[in-house]
PDB file of C-alpha atoms in Angstrom:
ATOM      1  CA  MET A   1     -35.386 279.023   7.065  1.00 43.00           C
ATOM      2  CA  THR A   2     -35.709 282.635   6.162  1.00 44.00           C
ATOM      3  CA  ALA A   3     -33.795 285.226   4.228  1.00 42.00           C
ATOM      4  CA  SER A   4     -32.444 286.555   7.542  1.00 55.00           C
ATOM      5  CA  ALA A   5     -30.350 283.413   8.020  1.00 59.00           C
ATOM      6  CA  PRO A   6     -26.622 284.069   8.474  1.00 63.00           C
ATOM      7  CA  SER A   7     -24.190 283.779   5.596  1.00 66.00           C
ATOM      8  CA  LEU A   8     -22.353 280.484   5.164  1.00 63.00           C
ATOM      9  CA  ASP A   9     -19.177 282.019   6.645  1.00 66.00           C
ATOM     10  CA  ASP A  10     -21.140 283.262   9.667  1.00 73.00           C
ATOM     11  CA  ALA A  11     -22.754 279.837  10.083  1.00 73.00           C
ATOM     12  CA  HIS A  12     -19.320 278.183  10.100  1.00 70.00           C
ATOM     13  CA  ALA A  13     -18.106 280.738  12.673  1.00 80.00           C
ATOM     14  CA  ILE A  14     -21.096 279.959  14.929  1.00 81.00           C
ATOM     15  CA  SER A  15     -20.337 276.233  14.652  1.00 79.00           C
ATOM     16  CA  ARG A  16     -16.695 276.797  15.532  1.00 81.00           C
ATOM     17  CA  ARG A  17     -17.541 278.832  18.631  1.00 87.00           C
ATOM     18  CA  ILE A  18     -20.076 276.343  19.981  1.00 87.00           C
ATOM     19  CA  THR A  19     -17.657 273.421  19.552  1.00 86.00           C
ATOM     20  CA  VAL A  20     -15.021 275.283  21.588  1.00 88.00           C
ATOM     21  CA  LEU A  21     -17.589 275.710  24.352  1.00 89.00           C
ATOM     22  CA  SER A  22     -18.524 272.029  24.074  1.00 88.00           C
ATOM     23  CA  VAL A  23     -14.915 270.893  24.591  1.00 90.00           C
ATOM     24  CA  GLY A  24     -14.551 273.197  27.611  1.00 91.00           C
ATOM     25  CA  THR A  25     -17.793 271.882  29.113  1.00 90.00           C
ATOM     26  CA  ALA A  26     -16.684 268.261  28.701  1.00 87.00           C
ATOM     27  CA  VAL A  27     -13.385 268.972  30.502  1.00 91.00           C
ATOM     28  CA  LEU A  28     -15.193 270.689  33.384  1.00 91.00           C
ATOM     29  CA  LEU A  29     -17.673 267.816  33.776  1.00 88.00           C
ATOM     30  CA  ILE A  30     -14.894 265.201  33.768  1.00 90.00           C
ATOM     31  CA  VAL A  31     -13.069 266.982  36.591  1.00 89.00           C
ATOM     32  CA  LEU A  32     -16.241 267.331  38.679  1.00 85.00           C
ATOM     33  CA  LYS A  33     -17.367 263.729  38.163  1.00 82.00           C
ATOM     34  CA  ALA A  34     -13.920 262.271  38.836  1.00 85.00           C
ATOM     35  CA  PHE A  35     -13.970 264.062  42.202  1.00 81.00           C
ATOM     36  CA  ALA A  36     -17.493 262.780  42.933  1.00 76.00           C
ATOM     37  CA  LEU A  37     -16.535 259.204  41.974  1.00 76.00           C
ATOM     38  CA  GLY A  38     -13.508 259.251  44.272  1.00 75.00           C
ATOM     39  CA  ALA A  39     -15.663 260.502  47.128  1.00 71.00           C
ATOM     40  CA  SER A  40     -18.694 258.249  46.649  1.00 65.00           C
ATOM     41  CA  GLY A  41     -17.788 255.095  44.685  1.00 66.00           C
ATOM     42  CA  SER A  42     -21.181 255.276  42.956  1.00 65.00           C
ATOM     43  CA  VAL A  43     -21.607 253.116  39.841  1.00 65.00           C
ATOM     44  CA  SER A  44     -23.996 255.646  38.337  1.00 64.00           C
ATOM     45  CA  ILE A  45     -21.364 258.368  38.863  1.00 71.00           C
ATOM     46  CA  LEU A  46     -18.832 256.034  37.210  1.00 75.00           C
ATOM     47  CA  ALA A  47     -21.291 255.592  34.337  1.00 70.00           C
ATOM     48  CA  THR A  48     -21.718 259.298  33.741  1.00 72.00           C
ATOM     49  CA  LEU A  49     -17.950 259.917  34.156  1.00 80.00           C
ATOM     50  CA  ALA A  50     -17.196 257.353  31.445  1.00 76.00           C
ATOM     51  CA  ASP A  51     -19.813 258.974  29.256  1.00 72.00           C
ATOM     52  CA  SER A  52     -18.325 262.443  29.805  1.00 79.00           C
ATOM     53  CA  SER A  53     -14.860 261.128  28.918  1.00 80.00           C
ATOM     54  CA  LEU A  54     -16.173 259.872  25.601  1.00 76.00           C
ATOM     55  CA  ASP A  55     -18.087 263.141  25.222  1.00 79.00           C
ATOM     56  CA  LEU A  56     -14.739 264.927  25.314  1.00 85.00           C
ATOM     57  CA  ILE A  57     -13.438 262.788  22.443  1.00 81.00           C
ATOM     58  CA  ALA A  58     -16.674 263.323  20.515  1.00 78.00           C
ATOM     59  CA  SER A  59     -16.567 267.081  21.146  1.00 84.00           C
ATOM     60  CA  ILE A  60     -12.972 267.236  19.924  1.00 86.00           C
ATOM     61  CA  ALA A  61     -14.079 265.344  16.799  1.00 81.00           C
ATOM     62  CA  ALA A  62     -16.837 267.923  16.257  1.00 80.00           C
ATOM     63  CA  PHE A  63     -14.354 270.753  16.937  1.00 82.00           C
ATOM     64  CA  LEU A  64     -12.063 269.450  14.170  1.00 83.00           C
ATOM     65  CA  ALA A  65     -14.886 268.487  11.799  1.00 78.00           C
ATOM     66  CA  VAL A  66     -16.526 271.919  11.618  1.00 78.00           C
ATOM     67  CA  ARG A  67     -13.143 273.456  10.740  1.00 79.00           C
ATOM     68  CA  TRP A  68     -12.485 270.837   8.064  1.00 74.00           C
ATOM     69  CA  ALA A  69     -16.023 271.215   6.699  1.00 70.00           C
ATOM     70  CA  ALA A  70     -15.555 274.989   6.371  1.00 69.00           C
ATOM     71  CA  ALA A  71     -12.545 274.542   4.072  1.00 71.00           C
ATOM     72  CA  PRO A  72     -13.352 275.810   0.551  1.00 69.00           C
ATOM     73  CA  ALA A  73     -13.776 273.523  -2.438  1.00 68.00           C
ATOM     74  CA  ASP A  74     -10.572 272.443  -4.181  1.00 67.00           C
ATOM     75  CA  GLU A  75      -9.622 270.500  -7.305  1.00 72.00           C
ATOM     76  CA  LYS A  76     -10.256 267.124  -5.645  1.00 73.00           C
ATOM     77  CA  HIS A  77     -13.375 268.134  -3.692  1.00 70.00           C
ATOM     78  CA  ARG A  78     -15.501 270.238  -6.024  1.00 67.00           C
ATOM     79  CA  HIS A  79     -18.485 270.136  -3.651  1.00 71.00           C
ATOM     80  CA  GLY A  80     -16.390 271.240  -0.673  1.00 69.00           C
ATOM     81  CA  HIS A  81     -15.653 269.331   2.526  1.00 70.00           C
ATOM     82  CA  GLY A  82     -19.053 269.542   4.236  1.00 70.00           C
ATOM     83  CA  LYS A  83     -19.459 265.796   4.704  1.00 76.00           C
ATOM     84  CA  ALA A  84     -16.679 265.922   7.307  1.00 76.00           C
ATOM     85  CA  GLU A  85     -19.443 266.796   9.763  1.00 75.00           C
ATOM     86  CA  ALA A  86     -21.290 263.545   9.007  1.00 78.00           C
ATOM     87  CA  LEU A  87     -18.044 261.614   9.495  1.00 79.00           C
ATOM     88  CA  ALA A  88     -17.685 263.260  12.907  1.00 77.00           C
ATOM     89  CA  SER A  89     -21.234 262.192  13.759  1.00 77.00           C
ATOM     90  CA  LEU A  90     -20.350 258.591  12.939  1.00 81.00           C
ATOM     91  CA  VAL A  91     -17.353 258.839  15.272  1.00 79.00           C
ATOM     92  CA  GLN A  92     -19.613 260.282  17.964  1.00 75.00           C
ATOM     93  CA  SER A  93     -22.167 257.492  17.589  1.00 80.00           C
ATOM     94  CA  GLY A  94     -19.438 254.830  17.822  1.00 80.00           C
ATOM     95  CA  LEU A  95     -18.081 256.352  21.017  1.00 75.00           C
ATOM     96  CA  ILE A  96     -21.542 256.545  22.550  1.00 75.00           C
ATOM     97  CA  PHE A  97     -22.138 252.867  21.663  1.00 81.00           C
ATOM     98  CA  ALA A  98     -18.883 251.959  23.442  1.00 77.00           C
ATOM     99  CA  SER A  99     -19.884 254.018  26.461  1.00 71.00           C
ATOM    100  CA  ALA A 100     -23.284 252.327  26.623  1.00 77.00           C
ATOM    101  CA  LEU A 101     -21.729 248.853  26.555  1.00 80.00           C
ATOM    102  CA  PHE A 102     -19.219 249.696  29.286  1.00 74.00           C
ATOM    103  CA  ILE A 103     -21.819 251.270  31.540  1.00 72.00           C
ATOM    104  CA  GLY A 104     -24.299 248.426  31.006  1.00 77.00           C
ATOM    105  CA  TRP A 105     -21.696 245.792  31.868  1.00 79.00           C
ATOM    106  CA  GLU A 106     -20.586 247.618  35.025  1.00 70.00           C
ATOM    107  CA  ALA A 107     -24.208 248.158  36.122  1.00 72.00           C
ATOM    108  CA  VAL A 108     -25.096 244.462  35.744  1.00 78.00           C
ATOM    109  CA  GLN A 109     -22.039 243.475  37.778  1.00 73.00           C
ATOM    110  CA  ARG A 110     -22.969 245.904  40.550  1.00 68.00           C
ATOM    111  CA  MET A 111     -26.520 244.512  40.643  1.00 71.00           C
ATOM    112  CA  PHE A 112     -25.093 241.134  41.656  1.00 75.00           C
ATOM    113  CA  ASP A 113     -22.406 242.694  43.870  1.00 68.00           C
ATOM    114  CA  PRO A 114     -23.868 245.909  45.374  1.00 62.00           C
ATOM    115  CA  ARG A 115     -21.432 248.316  46.987  1.00 57.00           C
ATOM    116  CA  PRO A 116     -22.314 251.045  49.468  1.00 54.00           C
ATOM    117  CA  ILE A 117     -22.189 254.695  48.427  1.00 53.00           C
ATOM    118  CA  THR A 118     -20.301 257.123  50.609  1.00 53.00           C
ATOM    119  CA  ALA A 119     -20.161 260.921  50.622  1.00 49.00           C
ATOM    120  CA  GLY A 120     -23.587 261.060  48.987  1.00 56.00           C
ATOM    121  CA  GLY A 121     -23.848 264.800  49.563  1.00 68.00           C
ATOM    122  CA  TRP A 122     -20.786 265.513  47.434  1.00 68.00           C
ATOM    123  CA  ALA A 123     -22.047 263.187  44.699  1.00 69.00           C
ATOM    124  CA  VAL A 124     -25.490 264.791  44.645  1.00 76.00           C
ATOM    125  CA  GLY A 125     -23.965 268.275  44.527  1.00 81.00           C
ATOM    126  CA  VAL A 126     -21.736 267.375  41.585  1.00 79.00           C
ATOM    127  CA  VAL A 127     -24.620 265.785  39.680  1.00 80.00           C
ATOM    128  CA  ILE A 128     -26.797 268.876  40.174  1.00 86.00           C
ATOM    129  CA  ILE A 129     -23.976 271.130  38.932  1.00 88.00           C
ATOM    130  CA  SER A 130     -23.517 268.796  35.944  1.00 86.00           C
ATOM    131  CA  ILE A 131     -27.225 269.038  35.118  1.00 88.00           C
ATOM    132  CA  LEU A 132     -27.130 272.846  35.186  1.00 91.00           C
ATOM    133  CA  VAL A 133     -23.931 273.091  33.110  1.00 91.00           C
ATOM    134  CA  THR A 134     -25.170 270.543  30.548  1.00 89.00           C
ATOM    135  CA  ALA A 135     -28.569 272.245  30.283  1.00 90.00           C
ATOM    136  CA  GLY A 136     -26.839 275.561  29.587  1.00 91.00           C
ATOM    137  CA  LEU A 137     -24.702 274.007  26.839  1.00 90.00           C
ATOM    138  CA  VAL A 138     -27.709 272.301  25.220  1.00 90.00           C
ATOM    139  CA  TRP A 139     -29.572 275.627  25.214  1.00 91.00           C
ATOM    140  CA  LEU A 140     -26.672 277.355  23.466  1.00 90.00           C
ATOM    141  CA  GLN A 141     -26.311 274.482  20.978  1.00 88.00           C
ATOM    142  CA  THR A 142     -30.030 274.677  20.200  1.00 88.00           C
ATOM    143  CA  ARG A 143     -29.674 278.399  19.455  1.00 87.00           C
ATOM    144  CA  ALA A 144     -26.676 277.680  17.216  1.00 85.00           C
ATOM    145  CA  LEU A 145     -28.572 274.984  15.298  1.00 80.00           C
ATOM    146  CA  LYS A 146     -31.363 277.439  14.514  1.00 80.00           C
ATOM    147  CA  LYS A 147     -28.774 279.443  12.562  1.00 77.00           C
ATOM    148  CA  THR A 148     -26.810 276.566  11.025  1.00 76.00           C
ATOM    149  CA  ARG A 149     -27.317 273.083   9.585  1.00 69.00           C
ATOM    150  CA  SER A 150     -24.195 271.674  11.219  1.00 75.00           C
ATOM    151  CA  MET A 151     -24.424 267.888  11.599  1.00 71.00           C
ATOM    152  CA  ALA A 152     -21.398 267.915  13.895  1.00 74.00           C
ATOM    153  CA  VAL A 153     -23.107 270.354  16.269  1.00 79.00           C
ATOM    154  CA  ALA A 154     -26.366 268.401  15.991  1.00 77.00           C
ATOM    155  CA  GLY A 155     -24.511 265.211  16.931  1.00 74.00           C
ATOM    156  CA  ASP A 156     -22.776 266.965  19.802  1.00 79.00           C
ATOM    157  CA  ARG A 157     -26.123 268.276  21.030  1.00 82.00           C
ATOM    158  CA  ALA A 158     -27.678 264.799  20.742  1.00 74.00           C
ATOM    159  CA  HIS A 159     -25.291 263.199  23.189  1.00 71.00           C
ATOM    160  CA  TYR A 160     -25.432 266.150  25.586  1.00 82.00           C
ATOM    161  CA  VAL A 161     -29.236 265.898  25.596  1.00 79.00           C
ATOM    162  CA  ALA A 162     -28.778 262.210  26.442  1.00 72.00           C
ATOM    163  CA  ASP A 163     -26.332 263.251  29.168  1.00 75.00           C
ATOM    164  CA  LEU A 164     -28.890 265.648  30.589  1.00 77.00           C
ATOM    165  CA  ALA A 165     -31.498 262.922  30.946  1.00 70.00           C
ATOM    166  CA  ALA A 166     -28.861 260.474  32.160  1.00 71.00           C
ATOM    167  CA  ASN A 167     -27.728 262.867  34.892  1.00 75.00           C
ATOM    168  CA  VAL A 168     -31.286 263.067  36.186  1.00 73.00           C
ATOM    169  CA  VAL A 169     -31.389 259.257  36.375  1.00 71.00           C
ATOM    170  CA  VAL A 170     -27.971 259.270  38.057  1.00 70.00           C
ATOM    171  CA  LEU A 171     -29.230 261.767  40.627  1.00 75.00           C
ATOM    172  CA  ILE A 172     -32.057 259.382  41.500  1.00 70.00           C
ATOM    173  CA  GLY A 173     -29.588 256.498  41.750  1.00 66.00           C
ATOM    174  CA  VAL A 174     -27.148 258.337  44.010  1.00 67.00           C
ATOM    175  CA  VAL A 175     -29.902 259.518  46.352  1.00 72.00           C
ATOM    176  CA  SER A 176     -31.293 255.972  46.503  1.00 67.00           C
ATOM    177  CA  GLY A 177     -27.906 254.426  47.216  1.00 61.00           C
ATOM    178  CA  ALA A 178     -26.660 256.998  49.724  1.00 59.00           C
ATOM    179  CA  TRP A 179     -29.753 257.876  51.739  1.00 65.00           C
ATOM    180  CA  LEU A 180     -32.290 255.134  51.050  1.00 63.00           C
ATOM    181  CA  LYS A 181     -29.657 252.432  51.613  1.00 64.00           C
ATOM    182  CA  ALA A 182     -30.565 250.752  48.317  1.00 63.00           C
ATOM    183  CA  PRO A 183     -27.332 250.476  46.292  1.00 59.00           C
ATOM    184  CA  GLY A 184     -29.078 248.153  43.849  1.00 66.00           C
ATOM    185  CA  LEU A 185     -31.109 251.130  42.676  1.00 67.00           C
ATOM    186  CA  ASP A 186     -27.867 252.948  41.926  1.00 63.00           C
ATOM    187  CA  ALA A 187     -26.801 250.072  39.668  1.00 69.00           C
ATOM    188  CA  ALA A 188     -30.248 250.032  38.039  1.00 74.00           C
ATOM    189  CA  ALA A 189     -29.900 253.752  37.316  1.00 71.00           C
ATOM    190  CA  GLY A 190     -26.593 253.034  35.585  1.00 70.00           C
ATOM    191  CA  LEU A 191     -28.313 250.418  33.425  1.00 78.00           C
ATOM    192  CA  VAL A 192     -31.040 252.894  32.455  1.00 77.00           C
ATOM    193  CA  VAL A 193     -28.295 255.332  31.401  1.00 74.00           C
ATOM    194  CA  ALA A 194     -26.710 252.619  29.232  1.00 77.00           C
ATOM    195  CA  VAL A 195     -29.985 251.865  27.419  1.00 82.00           C
ATOM    196  CA  TRP A 196     -30.655 255.579  26.899  1.00 77.00           C
ATOM    197  CA  LEU A 197     -27.169 256.114  25.423  1.00 76.00           C
ATOM    198  CA  PHE A 198     -27.516 253.105  23.116  1.00 83.00           C
ATOM    199  CA  TRP A 199     -30.765 254.456  21.676  1.00 81.00           C
ATOM    200  CA  GLY A 200     -29.277 257.920  21.183  1.00 76.00           C
ATOM    201  CA  ALA A 201     -26.211 256.485  19.439  1.00 80.00           C
ATOM    202  CA  TRP A 202     -28.409 254.460  17.069  1.00 84.00           C
ATOM    203  CA  SER A 203     -30.432 257.536  16.071  1.00 80.00           C
ATOM    204  CA  LEU A 204     -27.265 259.594  15.559  1.00 78.00           C
ATOM    205  CA  MET A 205     -25.667 256.886  13.420  1.00 84.00           C
ATOM    206  CA  ARG A 206     -28.728 256.614  11.160  1.00 83.00           C
ATOM    207  CA  GLY A 207     -28.743 260.376  10.545  1.00 80.00           C
ATOM    208  CA  ALA A 208     -25.025 260.462   9.721  1.00 81.00           C
ATOM    209  CA  ALA A 209     -25.295 257.465   7.399  1.00 83.00           C
ATOM    210  CA  ASP A 210     -28.243 259.043   5.572  1.00 82.00           C
ATOM    211  CA  HIS A 211     -26.195 262.211   5.066  1.00 78.00           C
ATOM    212  CA  LEU A 212     -23.169 260.308   3.739  1.00 81.00           C
ATOM    213  CA  LEU A 213     -25.384 258.256   1.411  1.00 82.00           C
ATOM    214  CA  ASP A 214     -26.975 261.413  -0.040  1.00 79.00           C
ATOM    215  CA  GLY A 215     -30.435 260.951   1.420  1.00 82.00           C
ATOM    216  CA  MET A 216     -33.001 263.454   0.168  1.00 84.00           C
ATOM    217  CA  VAL A 217     -34.015 266.426   2.281  1.00 86.00           C
ATOM    218  CA  SER A 218     -37.347 266.659   4.110  1.00 85.00           C
ATOM    219  CA  ASP A 219     -40.753 266.777   2.398  1.00 87.00           C
ATOM    220  CA  ALA A 220     -41.290 270.307   3.723  1.00 88.00           C
ATOM    221  CA  GLU A 221     -38.063 271.585   2.165  1.00 89.00           C
ATOM    222  CA  ARG A 222     -38.746 269.928  -1.179  1.00 90.00           C
ATOM    223  CA  THR A 223     -42.250 271.400  -1.204  1.00 90.00           C
ATOM    224  CA  GLN A 224     -40.706 274.803  -0.469  1.00 91.00           C
ATOM    225  CA  ILE A 225     -38.300 274.414  -3.396  1.00 93.00           C
ATOM    226  CA  VAL A 226     -40.997 273.400  -5.868  1.00 93.00           C
ATOM    227  CA  SER A 227     -43.336 276.153  -4.747  1.00 92.00           C
ATOM    228  CA  ALA A 228     -40.584 278.736  -5.224  1.00 93.00           C
ATOM    229  CA  VAL A 229     -39.896 277.504  -8.756  1.00 94.00           C
ATOM    230  CA  LEU A 230     -43.521 277.297  -9.862  1.00 93.00           C
ATOM    231  CA  SER A 231     -44.352 280.784  -8.611  1.00 92.00           C
ATOM    232  CA  ASP A 232     -43.301 281.871 -12.123  1.00 92.00           C
ATOM    233  CA  THR A 233     -46.242 280.890 -14.340  1.00 90.00           C
ATOM    234  CA  ARG A 234     -43.931 280.630 -17.364  1.00 92.00           C
ATOM    235  CA  ILE A 235     -42.531 277.435 -15.847  1.00 93.00           C
ATOM    236  CA  GLY A 236     -44.839 274.604 -16.850  1.00 89.00           C
ATOM    237  CA  GLY A 237     -43.527 271.878 -14.549  1.00 89.00           C
ATOM    238  CA  VAL A 238     -40.730 270.435 -12.434  1.00 91.00           C
ATOM    239  CA  HIS A 239     -39.290 266.959 -12.805  1.00 89.00           C
ATOM    240  CA  GLN A 240     -36.149 264.941 -12.024  1.00 89.00           C
ATOM    241  CA  LEU A 241     -35.752 266.823  -8.737  1.00 92.00           C
ATOM    242  CA  ARG A 242     -32.752 265.654  -6.725  1.00 91.00           C
ATOM    243  CA  THR A 243     -31.638 267.024  -3.368  1.00 90.00           C
ATOM    244  CA  ARG A 244     -28.912 266.151  -0.874  1.00 88.00           C
ATOM    245  CA  MET A 245     -26.908 267.802   1.867  1.00 84.00           C
ATOM    246  CA  VAL A 246     -23.173 268.467   1.812  1.00 82.00           C
ATOM    247  CA  GLY A 247     -22.515 269.759   5.307  1.00 75.00           C
ATOM    248  CA  GLN A 248     -24.586 272.915   5.711  1.00 74.00           C
ATOM    249  CA  VAL A 249     -25.109 273.320   1.944  1.00 82.00           C
ATOM    250  CA  MET A 250     -28.152 271.856   0.187  1.00 87.00           C
ATOM    251  CA  MET A 251     -27.434 270.627  -3.348  1.00 88.00           C
ATOM    252  CA  VAL A 252     -30.520 270.990  -5.572  1.00 93.00           C
ATOM    253  CA  GLN A 253     -30.856 269.736  -9.160  1.00 92.00           C
ATOM    254  CA  MET A 254     -33.963 269.654 -11.348  1.00 93.00           C
ATOM    255  CA  HIS A 255     -35.430 269.964 -14.830  1.00 93.00           C
ATOM    256  CA  ILE A 256     -38.108 272.542 -15.587  1.00 93.00           C
ATOM    257  CA  ASP A 257     -40.519 272.746 -18.545  1.00 92.00           C
ATOM    258  CA  LEU A 258     -40.479 275.940 -20.626  1.00 93.00           C
ATOM    259  CA  ASP A 259     -42.140 277.063 -23.838  1.00 91.00           C
ATOM    260  CA  GLY A 260     -39.990 275.700 -26.668  1.00 88.00           C
ATOM    261  CA  SER A 261     -40.351 278.926 -28.648  1.00 90.00           C
ATOM    262  CA  LEU A 262     -38.514 281.025 -26.048  1.00 91.00           C
ATOM    263  CA  SER A 263     -35.147 282.487 -26.989  1.00 92.00           C
ATOM    264  CA  LEU A 264     -32.054 281.185 -25.190  1.00 92.00           C
ATOM    265  CA  HIS A 265     -31.734 284.588 -23.505  1.00 93.00           C
ATOM    266  CA  ASP A 266     -35.325 284.504 -22.185  1.00 93.00           C
ATOM    267  CA  ALA A 267     -35.012 280.895 -21.021  1.00 93.00           C
ATOM    268  CA  HIS A 268     -31.790 281.767 -19.209  1.00 94.00           C
ATOM    269  CA  GLU A 269     -33.483 284.658 -17.378  1.00 94.00           C
ATOM    270  CA  ILE A 270     -36.309 282.382 -16.219  1.00 94.00           C
ATOM    271  CA  VAL A 271     -33.829 279.773 -14.964  1.00 94.00           C
ATOM    272  CA  VAL A 272     -31.761 282.384 -13.096  1.00 94.00           C
ATOM    273  CA  GLY A 273     -34.921 283.801 -11.521  1.00 94.00           C
ATOM    274  CA  ALA A 274     -35.907 280.320 -10.309  1.00 94.00           C
ATOM    275  CA  GLU A 275     -32.432 279.766  -8.836  1.00 93.00           C
ATOM    276  CA  GLN A 276     -32.613 283.093  -7.002  1.00 92.00           C
ATOM    277  CA  ARG A 277     -36.029 282.274  -5.509  1.00 94.00           C
ATOM    278  CA  ILE A 278     -34.732 278.926  -4.252  1.00 93.00           C
ATOM    279  CA  ALA A 279     -31.686 280.669  -2.732  1.00 88.00           C
ATOM    280  CA  ARG A 280     -33.996 283.067  -0.861  1.00 88.00           C
ATOM    281  CA  ALA A 281     -36.170 280.199   0.412  1.00 87.00           C
ATOM    282  CA  ILE A 282     -33.245 277.874   1.243  1.00 85.00           C
ATOM    283  CA  PRO A 283     -30.151 279.799   2.347  1.00 78.00           C
ATOM    284  CA  HIS A 284     -26.816 278.213   1.370  1.00 78.00           C
ATOM    285  CA  ALA A 285     -28.453 276.171  -1.423  1.00 85.00           C
ATOM    286  CA  ASP A 286     -26.342 275.236  -4.447  1.00 88.00           C
ATOM    287  CA  VAL A 287     -28.827 275.073  -7.334  1.00 92.00           C
ATOM    288  CA  LEU A 288     -28.499 273.612 -10.813  1.00 92.00           C
ATOM    289  CA  ILE A 289     -31.524 273.804 -13.152  1.00 93.00           C
ATOM    290  CA  HIS A 290     -31.822 272.305 -16.632  1.00 92.00           C
ATOM    291  CA  ALA A 291     -34.474 273.766 -18.959  1.00 91.00           C
ATOM    292  CA  ASP A 292     -36.498 271.408 -21.186  1.00 90.00           C
ATOM    293  CA  PRO A 293     -38.829 272.470 -24.004  1.00 90.00           C
ATOM    294  CA  ARG A 294     -42.386 271.693 -22.896  1.00 81.00           C
ATOM    295  CA  GLY A 295     -43.532 268.285 -24.150  1.00 69.00           C
ATOM    296  CA  HIS A 296     -39.973 267.023 -24.628  1.00 64.00           C
ATOM    297  CA  ASP A 297     -40.012 263.666 -22.829  1.00 57.00           C
ATOM    298  CA  ASP A 298     -36.521 262.287 -23.514  1.00 55.00           C
ATOM    299  CA  VAL A 299     -34.823 261.436 -20.227  1.00 53.00           C
ATOM    300  CA  VAL A 300     -31.145 260.582 -19.943  1.00 52.00           C
ATOM    301  CA  ASP A 301     -30.588 257.366 -17.989  1.00 49.00           C
ATOM    302  CA  GLY A 302     -29.574 257.999 -14.404  1.00 52.00           C
ATOM    303  CA  PRO A 303     -30.664 257.572 -10.794  1.00 55.00           C
ATOM    304  CA  ALA A 304     -34.362 257.760 -10.073  1.00 56.00           C
ATOM    305  CA  SER A 305     -35.581 261.225  -9.200  1.00 58.00           C
ATOM    306  CA  GLU A 306     -37.326 262.106  -5.981  1.00 60.00           C
ATOM    307  CA  LEU A 307     -41.077 262.084  -5.643  1.00 53.00           C
ATOM    308  CA  ILE A 308     -42.350 265.570  -4.922  1.00 55.00           C
ATOM    309  CA  PRO A 309     -44.825 265.481  -2.034  1.00 50.00           C
ATOM    310  CA  VAL A 310     -47.424 268.062  -3.120  1.00 48.00           C
ATOM    311  CA  PRO A 311     -49.925 267.679  -5.980  1.00 44.00           C
ATOM    312  CA  GLU A 312     -49.388 271.048  -7.673  1.00 50.00           C
ATOM    313  CA  ARG A 313     -49.376 272.326 -11.235  1.00 51.00           C
ATOM    314  CA  GLY A 314     -46.895 270.682 -13.530  1.00 51.00           C
ATOM    315  CA  ILE A 315     -45.221 268.444 -10.944  1.00 52.00           C
ATOM    316  CA  ARG A 316     -44.138 265.070 -12.240  1.00 51.00           C
ATOM    317  CA  GLY A 317     -42.675 262.033 -10.504  1.00 48.00           C
ATOM    318  CA  PRO A 318     -39.517 260.108 -11.374  1.00 43.00           C
ATOM    319  CA  TRP A 319     -38.869 258.976 -14.944  1.00 32.00           C
ATOM    320  CA  GLU A 320     -41.706 261.065 -16.361  1.00 35.00           C
TER     321      GLU A 320
END
């Protein structure tokens, strides 16, 4: 991230706009695929129609979540409502799991009871349109994610990326069933879609759970934080670093070592300077720094701190 990143309000606005587009895209794809299913009877079209129907529910969940997450902190939620986005991602993963099971079951049945595909030209046309529309949405979501840290948008993008790959497999299945007279390949394509969706749902669920359980941020971001703090040579070390995400806001807590002879005013200026450098390096960060006199090793009992991944001056691991 850079200092040119949008403000938190702008990031929320970007997330809101892209979720509106996502809902509209899901509705369009459902209409197109329902028409193609009625014309062709293809199991792989049925598979992708069921997936798009659940995509609509997931996109609505993301639409609501980004608006809830943008609500300001209140007396009961002092850290804001950002974790609503992770909750939406869990909903999305559950829906994708359900879709994968339904599609897999239908595909296995059709393998043992193949059915001919009719109106293959219509089906192929609809699938190609779906691929183009989905690719356009994924491109716009990718651009939005470069400006935000929205988990809801990331989850939405994850299942549309899966849809994109699934539609390619569906295209192969429809062509095989309609023109190669091999309806079993159509059913096999549906099964491939089911496996792909299951894997995507598992990855999405793990990310959402890690967010809700306050998993630490990446090694690269923690290194960036520590480097920003230690760029002031008056700071002798960093310890008890803790990081977590609350929606698009990174919560950062740490202790720093300062010369014990400094006045309270001077120590305060050093701490504020460190907080400002972190804010420039990590937009939307919420930073809390505690100053310790150098050599003061008393540690209040609490959760273990995070290991800091780079061997630099004054960096200490947990409980030190």
